[in-house]
C-alpha positions as CSV (number, residue, x, y, z in Angstrom):
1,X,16.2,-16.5,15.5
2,X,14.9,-13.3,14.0
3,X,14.5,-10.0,16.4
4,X,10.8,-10.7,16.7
5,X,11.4,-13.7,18.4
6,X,14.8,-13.0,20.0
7,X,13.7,-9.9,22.0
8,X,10.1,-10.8,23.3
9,X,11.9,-14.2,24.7
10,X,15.2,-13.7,25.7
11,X,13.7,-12.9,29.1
12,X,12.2,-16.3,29.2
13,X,15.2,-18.1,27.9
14,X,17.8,-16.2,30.4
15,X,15.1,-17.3,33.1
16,X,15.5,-20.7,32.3
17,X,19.0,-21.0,30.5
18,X,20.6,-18.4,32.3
19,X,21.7,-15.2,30.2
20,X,25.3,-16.5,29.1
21,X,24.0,-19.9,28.2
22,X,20.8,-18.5,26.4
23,X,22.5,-16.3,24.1
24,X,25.1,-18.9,23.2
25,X,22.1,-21.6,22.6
26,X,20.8,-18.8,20.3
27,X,24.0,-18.4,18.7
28,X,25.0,-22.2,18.0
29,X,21.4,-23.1,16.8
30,X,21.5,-20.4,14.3
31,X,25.6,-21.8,13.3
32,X,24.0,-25.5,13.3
33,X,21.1,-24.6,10.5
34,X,23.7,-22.0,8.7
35,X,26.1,-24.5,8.3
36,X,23.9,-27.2,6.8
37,X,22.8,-27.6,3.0
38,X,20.9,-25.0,2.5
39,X,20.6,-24.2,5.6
40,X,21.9,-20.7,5.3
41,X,19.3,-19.6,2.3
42,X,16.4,-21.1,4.7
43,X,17.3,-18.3,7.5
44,X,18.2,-15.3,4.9
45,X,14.9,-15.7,3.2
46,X,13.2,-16.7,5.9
47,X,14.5,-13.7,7.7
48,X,13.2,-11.5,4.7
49,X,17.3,-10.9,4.0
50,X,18.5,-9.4,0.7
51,X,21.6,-8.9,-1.1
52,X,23.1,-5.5,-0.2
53,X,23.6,-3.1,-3.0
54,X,26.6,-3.1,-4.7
55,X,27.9,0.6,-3.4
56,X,28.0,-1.0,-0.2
57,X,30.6,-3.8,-1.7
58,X,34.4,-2.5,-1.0
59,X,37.8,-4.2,0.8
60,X,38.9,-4.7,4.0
61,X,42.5,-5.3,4.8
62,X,42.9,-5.8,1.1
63,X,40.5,-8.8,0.6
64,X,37.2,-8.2,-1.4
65,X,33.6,-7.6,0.8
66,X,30.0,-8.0,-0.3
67,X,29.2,-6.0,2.1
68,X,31.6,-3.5,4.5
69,X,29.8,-4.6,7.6
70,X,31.1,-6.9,9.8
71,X,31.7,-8.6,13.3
72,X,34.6,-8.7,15.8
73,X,34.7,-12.0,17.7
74,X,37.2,-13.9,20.2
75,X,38.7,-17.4,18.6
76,X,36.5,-18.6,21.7
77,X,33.4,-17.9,20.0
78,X,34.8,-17.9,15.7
79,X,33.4,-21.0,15.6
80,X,30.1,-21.0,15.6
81,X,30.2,-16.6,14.5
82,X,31.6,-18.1,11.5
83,X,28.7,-20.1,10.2
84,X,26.2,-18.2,11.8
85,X,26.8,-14.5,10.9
86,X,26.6,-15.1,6.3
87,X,23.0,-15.7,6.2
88,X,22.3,-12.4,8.9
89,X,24.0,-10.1,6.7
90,X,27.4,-9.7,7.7
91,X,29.9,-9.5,5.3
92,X,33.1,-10.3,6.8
93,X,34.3,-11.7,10.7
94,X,37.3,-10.5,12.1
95,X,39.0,-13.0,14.7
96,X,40.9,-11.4,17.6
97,X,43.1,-11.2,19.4
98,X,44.6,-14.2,18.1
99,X,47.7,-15.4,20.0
100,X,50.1,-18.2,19.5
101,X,47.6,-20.3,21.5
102,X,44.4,-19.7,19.6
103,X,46.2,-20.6,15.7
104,X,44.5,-23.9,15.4
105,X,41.0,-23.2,17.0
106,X,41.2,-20.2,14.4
107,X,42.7,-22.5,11.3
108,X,39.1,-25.0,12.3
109,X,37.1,-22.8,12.7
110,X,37.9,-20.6,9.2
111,X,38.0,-24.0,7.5
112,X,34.8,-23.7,6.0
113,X,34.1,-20.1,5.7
114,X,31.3,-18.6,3.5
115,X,32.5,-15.0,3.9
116,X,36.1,-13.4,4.5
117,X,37.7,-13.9,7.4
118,X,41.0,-12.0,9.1
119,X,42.2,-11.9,12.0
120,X,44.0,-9.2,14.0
121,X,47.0,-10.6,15.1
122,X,49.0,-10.0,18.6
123,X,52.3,-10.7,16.5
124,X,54.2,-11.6,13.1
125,X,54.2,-14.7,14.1
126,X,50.5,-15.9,14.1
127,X,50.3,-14.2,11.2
128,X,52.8,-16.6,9.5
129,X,51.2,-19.6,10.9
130,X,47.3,-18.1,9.8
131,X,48.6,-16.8,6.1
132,X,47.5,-19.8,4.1
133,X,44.2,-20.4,6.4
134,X,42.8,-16.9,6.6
135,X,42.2,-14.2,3.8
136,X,43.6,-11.2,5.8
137,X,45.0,-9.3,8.5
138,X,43.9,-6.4,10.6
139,X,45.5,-4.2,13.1
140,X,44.1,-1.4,15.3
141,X,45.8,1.1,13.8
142,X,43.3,0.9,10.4
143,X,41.6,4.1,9.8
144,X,39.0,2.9,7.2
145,X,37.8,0.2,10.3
146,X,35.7,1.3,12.1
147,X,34.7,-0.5,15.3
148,X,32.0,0.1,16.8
149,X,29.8,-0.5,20.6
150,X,26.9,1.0,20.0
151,X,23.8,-0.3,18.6
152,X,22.5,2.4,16.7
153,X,21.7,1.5,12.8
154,X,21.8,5.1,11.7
155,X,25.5,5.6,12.7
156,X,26.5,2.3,11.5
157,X,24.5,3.7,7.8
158,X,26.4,6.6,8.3
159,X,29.8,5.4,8.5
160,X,29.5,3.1,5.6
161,X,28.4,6.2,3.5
162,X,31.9,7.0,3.3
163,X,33.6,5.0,0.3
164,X,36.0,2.6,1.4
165,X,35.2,2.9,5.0
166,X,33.6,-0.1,7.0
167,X,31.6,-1.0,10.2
168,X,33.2,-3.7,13.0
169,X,30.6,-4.6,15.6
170,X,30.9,-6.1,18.8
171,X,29.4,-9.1,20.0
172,X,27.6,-6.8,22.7
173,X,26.1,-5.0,20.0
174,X,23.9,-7.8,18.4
175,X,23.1,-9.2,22.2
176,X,21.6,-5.3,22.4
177,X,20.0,-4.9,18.9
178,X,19.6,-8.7,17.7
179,X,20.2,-10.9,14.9
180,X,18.7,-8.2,12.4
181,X,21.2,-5.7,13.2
182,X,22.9,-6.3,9.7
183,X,20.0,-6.2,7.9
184,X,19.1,-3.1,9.0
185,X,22.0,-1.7,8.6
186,X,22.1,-2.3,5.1
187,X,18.7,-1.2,4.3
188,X,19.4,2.2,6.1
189,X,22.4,2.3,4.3
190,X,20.5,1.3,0.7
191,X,20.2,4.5,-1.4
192,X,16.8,5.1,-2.2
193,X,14.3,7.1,-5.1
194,X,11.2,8.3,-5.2
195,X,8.1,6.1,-5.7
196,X,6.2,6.2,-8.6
197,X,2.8,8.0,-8.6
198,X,-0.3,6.9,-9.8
199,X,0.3,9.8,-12.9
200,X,3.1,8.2,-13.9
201,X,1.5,4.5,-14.7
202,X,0.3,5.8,-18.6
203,X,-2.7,4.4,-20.4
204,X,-1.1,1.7,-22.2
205,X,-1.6,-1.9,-20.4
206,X,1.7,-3.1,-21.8
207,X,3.4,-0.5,-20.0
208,X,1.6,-0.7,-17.0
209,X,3.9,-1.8,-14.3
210,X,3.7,-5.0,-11.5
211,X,2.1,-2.8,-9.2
212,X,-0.7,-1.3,-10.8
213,X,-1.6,-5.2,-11.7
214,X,-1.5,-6.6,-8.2
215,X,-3.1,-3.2,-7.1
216,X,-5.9,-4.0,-9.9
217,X,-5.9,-8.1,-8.4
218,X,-6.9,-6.1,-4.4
219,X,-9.3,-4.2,-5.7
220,X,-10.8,-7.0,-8.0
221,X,-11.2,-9.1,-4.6
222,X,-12.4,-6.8,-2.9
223,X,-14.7,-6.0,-5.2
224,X,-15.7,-10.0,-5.5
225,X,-16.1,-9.7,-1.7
226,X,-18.4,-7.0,-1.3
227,X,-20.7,-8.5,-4.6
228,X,-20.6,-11.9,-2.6
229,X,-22.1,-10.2,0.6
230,X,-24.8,-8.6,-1.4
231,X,-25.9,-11.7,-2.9
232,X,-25.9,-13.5,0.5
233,X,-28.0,-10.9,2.3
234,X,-30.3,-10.6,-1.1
235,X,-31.5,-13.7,-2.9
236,X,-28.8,-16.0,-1.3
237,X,-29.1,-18.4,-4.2
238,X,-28.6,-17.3,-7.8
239,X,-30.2,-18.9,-11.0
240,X,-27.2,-21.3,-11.0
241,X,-27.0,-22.3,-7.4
242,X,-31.0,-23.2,-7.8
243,X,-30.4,-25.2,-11.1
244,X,-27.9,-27.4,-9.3
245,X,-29.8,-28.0,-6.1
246,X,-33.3,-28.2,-7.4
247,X,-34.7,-25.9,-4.9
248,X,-35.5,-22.5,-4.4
249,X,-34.6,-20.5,-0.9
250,X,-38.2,-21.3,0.4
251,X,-37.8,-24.9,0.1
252,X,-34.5,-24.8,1.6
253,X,-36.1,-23.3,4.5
254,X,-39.2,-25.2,4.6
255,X,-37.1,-28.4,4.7
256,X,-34.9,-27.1,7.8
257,X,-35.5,-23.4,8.7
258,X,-31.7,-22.9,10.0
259,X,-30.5,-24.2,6.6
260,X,-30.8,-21.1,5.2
261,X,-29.3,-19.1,7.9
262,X,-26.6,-21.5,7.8
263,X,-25.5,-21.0,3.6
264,X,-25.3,-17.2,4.6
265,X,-23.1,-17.6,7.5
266,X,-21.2,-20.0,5.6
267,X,-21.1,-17.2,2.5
268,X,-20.4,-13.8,4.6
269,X,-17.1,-15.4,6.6
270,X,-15.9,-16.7,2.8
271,X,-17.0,-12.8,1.3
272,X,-15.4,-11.2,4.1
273,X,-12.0,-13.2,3.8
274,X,-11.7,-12.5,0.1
275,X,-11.9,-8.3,1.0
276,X,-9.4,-9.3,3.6
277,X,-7.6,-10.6,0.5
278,X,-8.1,-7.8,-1.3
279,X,-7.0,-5.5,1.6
280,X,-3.6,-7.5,1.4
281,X,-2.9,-7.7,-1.6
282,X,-3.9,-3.4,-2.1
283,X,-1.5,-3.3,0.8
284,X,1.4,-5.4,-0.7
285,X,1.2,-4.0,-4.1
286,X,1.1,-0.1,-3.4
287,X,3.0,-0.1,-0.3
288,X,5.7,-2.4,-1.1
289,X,5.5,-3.6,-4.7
290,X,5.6,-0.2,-5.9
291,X,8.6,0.9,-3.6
292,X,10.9,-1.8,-4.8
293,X,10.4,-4.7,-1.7
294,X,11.7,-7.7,-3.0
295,X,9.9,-9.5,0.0
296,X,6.8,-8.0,-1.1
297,X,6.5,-9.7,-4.4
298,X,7.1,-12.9,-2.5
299,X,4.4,-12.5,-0.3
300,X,2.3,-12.1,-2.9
301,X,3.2,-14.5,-4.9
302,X,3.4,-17.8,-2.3
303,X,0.0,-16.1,-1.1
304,X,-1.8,-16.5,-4.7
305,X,-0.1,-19.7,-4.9
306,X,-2.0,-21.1,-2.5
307,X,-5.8,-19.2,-3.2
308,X,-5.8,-19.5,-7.1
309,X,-5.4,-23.2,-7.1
310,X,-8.2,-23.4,-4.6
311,X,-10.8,-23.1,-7.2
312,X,-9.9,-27.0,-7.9
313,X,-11.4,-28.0,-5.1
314,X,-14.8,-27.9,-7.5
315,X,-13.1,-31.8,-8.6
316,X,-14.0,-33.0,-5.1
317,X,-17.1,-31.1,-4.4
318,X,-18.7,-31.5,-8.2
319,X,-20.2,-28.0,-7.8
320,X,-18.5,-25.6,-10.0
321,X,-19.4,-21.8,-9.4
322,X,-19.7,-19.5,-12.5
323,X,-19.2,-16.1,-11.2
324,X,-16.5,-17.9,-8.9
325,X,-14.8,-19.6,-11.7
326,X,-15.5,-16.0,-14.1
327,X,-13.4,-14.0,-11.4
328,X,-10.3,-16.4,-11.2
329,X,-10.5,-16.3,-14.9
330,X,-10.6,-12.5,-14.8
331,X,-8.0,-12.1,-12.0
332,X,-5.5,-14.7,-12.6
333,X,-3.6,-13.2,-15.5
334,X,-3.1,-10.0,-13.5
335,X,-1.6,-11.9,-10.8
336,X,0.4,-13.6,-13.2
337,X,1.6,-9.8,-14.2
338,X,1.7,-8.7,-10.9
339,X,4.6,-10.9,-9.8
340,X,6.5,-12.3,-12.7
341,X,8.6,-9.1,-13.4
342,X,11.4,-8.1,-11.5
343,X,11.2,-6.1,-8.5
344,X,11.8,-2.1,-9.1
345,X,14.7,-0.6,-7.6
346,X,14.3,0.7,-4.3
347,X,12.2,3.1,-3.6
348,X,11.1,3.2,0.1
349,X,11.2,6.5,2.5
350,X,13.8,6.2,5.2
351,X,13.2,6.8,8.4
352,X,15.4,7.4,11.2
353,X,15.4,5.4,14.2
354,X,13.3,5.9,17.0
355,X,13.2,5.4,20.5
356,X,14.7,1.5,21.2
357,X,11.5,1.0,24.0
358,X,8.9,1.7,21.3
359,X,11.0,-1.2,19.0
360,X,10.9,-3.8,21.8
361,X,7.1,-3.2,22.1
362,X,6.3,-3.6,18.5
363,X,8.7,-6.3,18.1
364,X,6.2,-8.4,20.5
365,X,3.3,-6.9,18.6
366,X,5.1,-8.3,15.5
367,X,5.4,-12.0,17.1
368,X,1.7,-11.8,18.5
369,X,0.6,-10.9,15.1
370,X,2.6,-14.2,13.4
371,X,1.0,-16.1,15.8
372,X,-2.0,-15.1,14.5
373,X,-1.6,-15.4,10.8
374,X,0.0,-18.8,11.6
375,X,-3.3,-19.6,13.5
376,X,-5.1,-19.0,10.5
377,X,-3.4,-21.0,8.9
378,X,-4.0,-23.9,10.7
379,X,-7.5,-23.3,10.8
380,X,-7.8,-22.5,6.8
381,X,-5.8,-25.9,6.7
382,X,-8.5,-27.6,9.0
383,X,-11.7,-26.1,7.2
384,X,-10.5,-27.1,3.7
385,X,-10.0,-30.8,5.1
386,X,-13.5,-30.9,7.0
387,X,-14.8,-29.3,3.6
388,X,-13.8,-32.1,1.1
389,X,-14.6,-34.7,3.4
390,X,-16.8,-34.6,6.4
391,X,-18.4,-31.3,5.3
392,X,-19.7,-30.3,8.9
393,X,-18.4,-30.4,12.8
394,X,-20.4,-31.3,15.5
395,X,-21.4,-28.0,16.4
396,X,-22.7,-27.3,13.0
397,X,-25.4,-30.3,13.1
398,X,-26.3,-28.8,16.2
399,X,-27.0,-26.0,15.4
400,X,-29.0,-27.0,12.4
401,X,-31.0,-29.8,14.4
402,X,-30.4,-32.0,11.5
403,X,-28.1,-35.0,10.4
404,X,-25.6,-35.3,7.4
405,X,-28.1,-38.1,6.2
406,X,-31.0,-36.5,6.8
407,X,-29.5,-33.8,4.5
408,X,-29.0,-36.4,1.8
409,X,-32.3,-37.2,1.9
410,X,-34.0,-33.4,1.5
411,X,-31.8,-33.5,-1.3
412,X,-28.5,-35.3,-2.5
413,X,-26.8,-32.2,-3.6
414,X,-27.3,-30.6,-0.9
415,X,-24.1,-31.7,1.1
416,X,-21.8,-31.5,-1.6
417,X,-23.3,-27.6,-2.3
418,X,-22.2,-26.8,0.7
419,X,-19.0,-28.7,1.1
420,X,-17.7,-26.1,-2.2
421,X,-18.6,-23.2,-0.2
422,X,-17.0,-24.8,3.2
423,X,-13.5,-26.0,1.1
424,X,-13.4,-22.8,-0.5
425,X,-13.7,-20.8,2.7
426,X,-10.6,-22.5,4.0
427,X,-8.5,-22.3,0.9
428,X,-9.1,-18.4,0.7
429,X,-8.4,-18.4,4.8
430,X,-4.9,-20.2,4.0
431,X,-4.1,-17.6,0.7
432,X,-4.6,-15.0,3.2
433,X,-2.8,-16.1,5.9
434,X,0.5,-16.3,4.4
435,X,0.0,-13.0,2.9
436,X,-0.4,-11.8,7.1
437,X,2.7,-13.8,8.1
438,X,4.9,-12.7,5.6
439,X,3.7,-9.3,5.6
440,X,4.6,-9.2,9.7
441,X,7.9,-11.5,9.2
442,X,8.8,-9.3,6.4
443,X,7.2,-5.8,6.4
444,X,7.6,-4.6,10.0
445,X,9.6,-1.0,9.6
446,X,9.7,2.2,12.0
447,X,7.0,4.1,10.0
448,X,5.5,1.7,7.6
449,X,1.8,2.7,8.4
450,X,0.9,0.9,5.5
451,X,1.2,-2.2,7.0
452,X,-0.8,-1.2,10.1
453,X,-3.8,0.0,8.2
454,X,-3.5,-2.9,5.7
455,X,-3.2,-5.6,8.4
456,X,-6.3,-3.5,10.3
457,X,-8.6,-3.7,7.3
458,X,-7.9,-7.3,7.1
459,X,-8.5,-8.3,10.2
460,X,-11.9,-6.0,10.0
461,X,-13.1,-7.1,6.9
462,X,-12.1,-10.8,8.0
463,X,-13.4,-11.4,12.1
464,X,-16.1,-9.2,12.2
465,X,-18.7,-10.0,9.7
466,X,-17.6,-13.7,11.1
467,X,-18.6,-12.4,14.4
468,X,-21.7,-10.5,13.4
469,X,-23.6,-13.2,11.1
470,X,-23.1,-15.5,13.8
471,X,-24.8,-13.4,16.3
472,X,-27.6,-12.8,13.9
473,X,-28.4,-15.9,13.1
474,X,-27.7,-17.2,17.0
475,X,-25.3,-19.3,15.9
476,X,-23.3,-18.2,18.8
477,X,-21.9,-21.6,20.3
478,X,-18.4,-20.4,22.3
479,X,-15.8,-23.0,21.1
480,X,-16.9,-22.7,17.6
481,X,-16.2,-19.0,17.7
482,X,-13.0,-19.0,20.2
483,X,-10.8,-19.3,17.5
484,X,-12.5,-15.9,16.1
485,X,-12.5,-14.1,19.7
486,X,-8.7,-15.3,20.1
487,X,-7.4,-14.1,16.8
488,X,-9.2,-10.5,17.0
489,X,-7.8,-10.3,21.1
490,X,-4.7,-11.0,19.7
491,X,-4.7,-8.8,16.3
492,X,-5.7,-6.1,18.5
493,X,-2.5,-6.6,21.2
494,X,-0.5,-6.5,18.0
495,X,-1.8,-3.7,16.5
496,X,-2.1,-1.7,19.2
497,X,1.9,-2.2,20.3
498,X,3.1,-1.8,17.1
499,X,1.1,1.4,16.2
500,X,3.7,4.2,17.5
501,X,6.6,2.2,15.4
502,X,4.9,1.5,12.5
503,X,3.1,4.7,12.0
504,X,5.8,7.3,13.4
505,X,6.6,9.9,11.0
506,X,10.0,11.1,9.4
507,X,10.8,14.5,11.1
């Protein structure tokens, strides 16, 4: 389990496991999944886990490392260490002590090994009877080893500064700091350069770099956004939306004088998720694009994935929308730029760690904002289905006094008019969800205050003009806006915990 789930419920799961028997439940779910097909890759990606730079390669006791950061276990607990510590980040496992007794527990346990594994022996012995199973030996007496109790990531970065020189935790030391320990070891540890600055992108659009495209891509969103709203709170209907229907805005209110009312509330909550987009996608491309986040392009990317192909929903609905279509047109190449080139080197700002409370309270703030983004997803998920086939819930119809057939008859094109903007609001809702739970999974750093201001002008730009057209038009029934009053009470708990960490400044 990543940190933002270990931390905010390892109370929960000590109350009801017990401590001992909560951490090794923790430990053994992670070894089960780790040790399957695949299984590994699905928990280093999902945990937003890299490959470690190649200075921090090196030996220990002779054998060859990835990375010269490791973990000292018991042959109690190899076992499971064994397949669960590769896909956390950890380079290497030492076993020990090992005695005369504990040979064959090690010899099953190392069987299937991803990573290096030696073992510090209690005699010559063992080490005999382990040669041919293991890949090395340690003793305590190594002065490139260092072993260490404490949590602290910038001492562990520090250490394995020094070439040839390499980091041993203790178990106590992940049950402190949690599964992501490694990880952010290695990142502290990752050698870093300047970002480039906006002076340095040049004129010529071949040279431009992935970037400046998916910058261009927010900005174009937001840009479609803001043009949407005008339209909806001006003439509502433009000369192709009254070609297809037939009608002008008059007749659409002289035939039911909430239908209106109910195209623009339909229309803002779609305008105001695609500046939420753009927000997201501003935030993703300058803040971590440009400084060389690997995880950052992949945001971006599975969150296009999802929006761009959207604009097929037109096949079920039969309404296609020009200035819609014009924009994907328009954008879709730049995305296309934006994430098919190889991230940059890295180019972050380090910043030292902070006080381990003000962690613990963003790390909840970090799970409540997941939630959320998974929420939305659900409910993008839900609105697309409703979209392409039922069109309306209950709540809608009452609100608008009128039936599904009784729309049919003002006018047969009616329904499926507004079943495009409908399916289209969800599929823009699901694109921008997975951009707000990868950028949480993913992006949450000790003073990162670009993802706090880019997740707080998404949720702006996305729940409140839902909550304010609603209000106007008094379309204010409670369960059809709970989900909007849950995600902002829940965005704002997130926020709100995780502003000290993420916006704390390098001193």
């Amino acid at each position: 389990m990543p940190d933002w789930t270990y931390h905010p419920l390892r109370g929960a799961a000590a109350a009801v496991l017990g401590r001992r028997r909560s951490q090794l439940t923790a430990l053994r779910l992670l070894a089960s999944i780790g040790s399957r097909p695949g299984g590994a890759r699905l928990i280093a990606r999902g945990f937003g886990h890299r490959h470690p730079p190649e200075r921090l390669a090196g030996k220990v006791a002779d054998v060859p490392v990835a990375v010269r950061l490791g973990i000292s276990v018991t042959p109690a607990l190899a076992h499971d260490v064994i397949r669960a510590m590769p896909p956390l980040g950890a380079g290497f496992v030492e076993v020990g002590p090992v005695s005369a007794a504990d040979v064959q527990a090690v010899r099953e346990a190392a069987a299937h090994r991803s990573i290096p594994v030696v073992v510090r022996a209690l005699d010559r012995d063992v080490e005999a009877a382990l040669d041919s199973h293991v890949d090395g030996f340690t003793g305590d007496d190594d002065a490139h080893l260092v072993r260490v109790c404490d949590p602290s990531v910038t001492a562990a970065a520090t250490v394995l500064a020094e070439p040839g020189a390499a980091v041993l935790a203790r178990p106590e030391v992940l049950v402190a700091a949690g599964p992501g320990w490694f990880a952010r070891v290695t990142e502290a540890a990752t050698p870093t350069t300047p970002a480039p600055r906006l002076r340095d992108v040049g004129r010529s659009p071949r040279r431009w770099p992935a970037w400046w495209w998916g910058m261009l891509v927010g900005l174009g969103m937001t840009g479609a956004g803001l043009g949407a709203a005008v339209i909806t709170l001006g003439p509502v209907l433009l000369w192709y939306d009254r070609d297809y229907l037939g009608m002008t805005v008059h007749e659409l209110h002289a035939a039911n004088h909430h239908l209106v009312h109910f195209l623009q509330h339909d229309r803002i909550t779609m305008a105001g998720t695609m500046v939420a987009i753009g927000a997201l996608y501003t935030g993703l491309a300058l803040g971590g694009i440009r400084r060389g986040r690997p995880w950052a392009r992949e945001a971006y990317l599975l969150s296009g994935a999802i929006g761009f192909p959207t604009l097929l929903y037109f096949l079920a609905t039969g309404f296609v929308e020009p200035l819609h279509a014009a924009t994907s047109v328009v954008l879709f190449p730049m995305y296309v730029a934006a994430v098919r080139r190889a991230p940059h080197r890295p180019r972050w700002r380090p910043v030292p760690e902070g006080p381990e409370p003000e962690r613990r309270r963003a790390l909840v703030g970090q799970l409540l904002m997941i939630v959320t983004g998974a929420g939305l997803f659900v409910g993008g998920a839900v609105i697309s289905v409703v979209g392409l086939t039922g069109v309306f819930v209950p709540s809608d119809l009452t609100f608008m006094g009128i039936s599904t057939a009784s729309l049919d008859g003002v006018n047969p094109r009616l329904v499926p008019f507004i079943a495009h903007d409908r399916a289209g609001f969800g599929g823009a809702l699901m694109s921008a969800a997975v951009a707000i739970v990868l950028l949480s999974a993913w992006g949450w750093r000790r003073g990162e205050a670009w993802v706090f201001w880019t997740l707080a002008a998404a949720a702006a730009a996305g729940f409140l003009p839902a909550v304010v057209v609603h209000g106007a038009i008094h379309y204010t029934d409670f369960i059809h806006l709970a989900p909007v009053y849950f995600g902002i009470a829940l965005t704002g708990t997130a926020l709100l915990l995780a502003r000290p960490y993420l916006c704390a400044e390098a001193r």
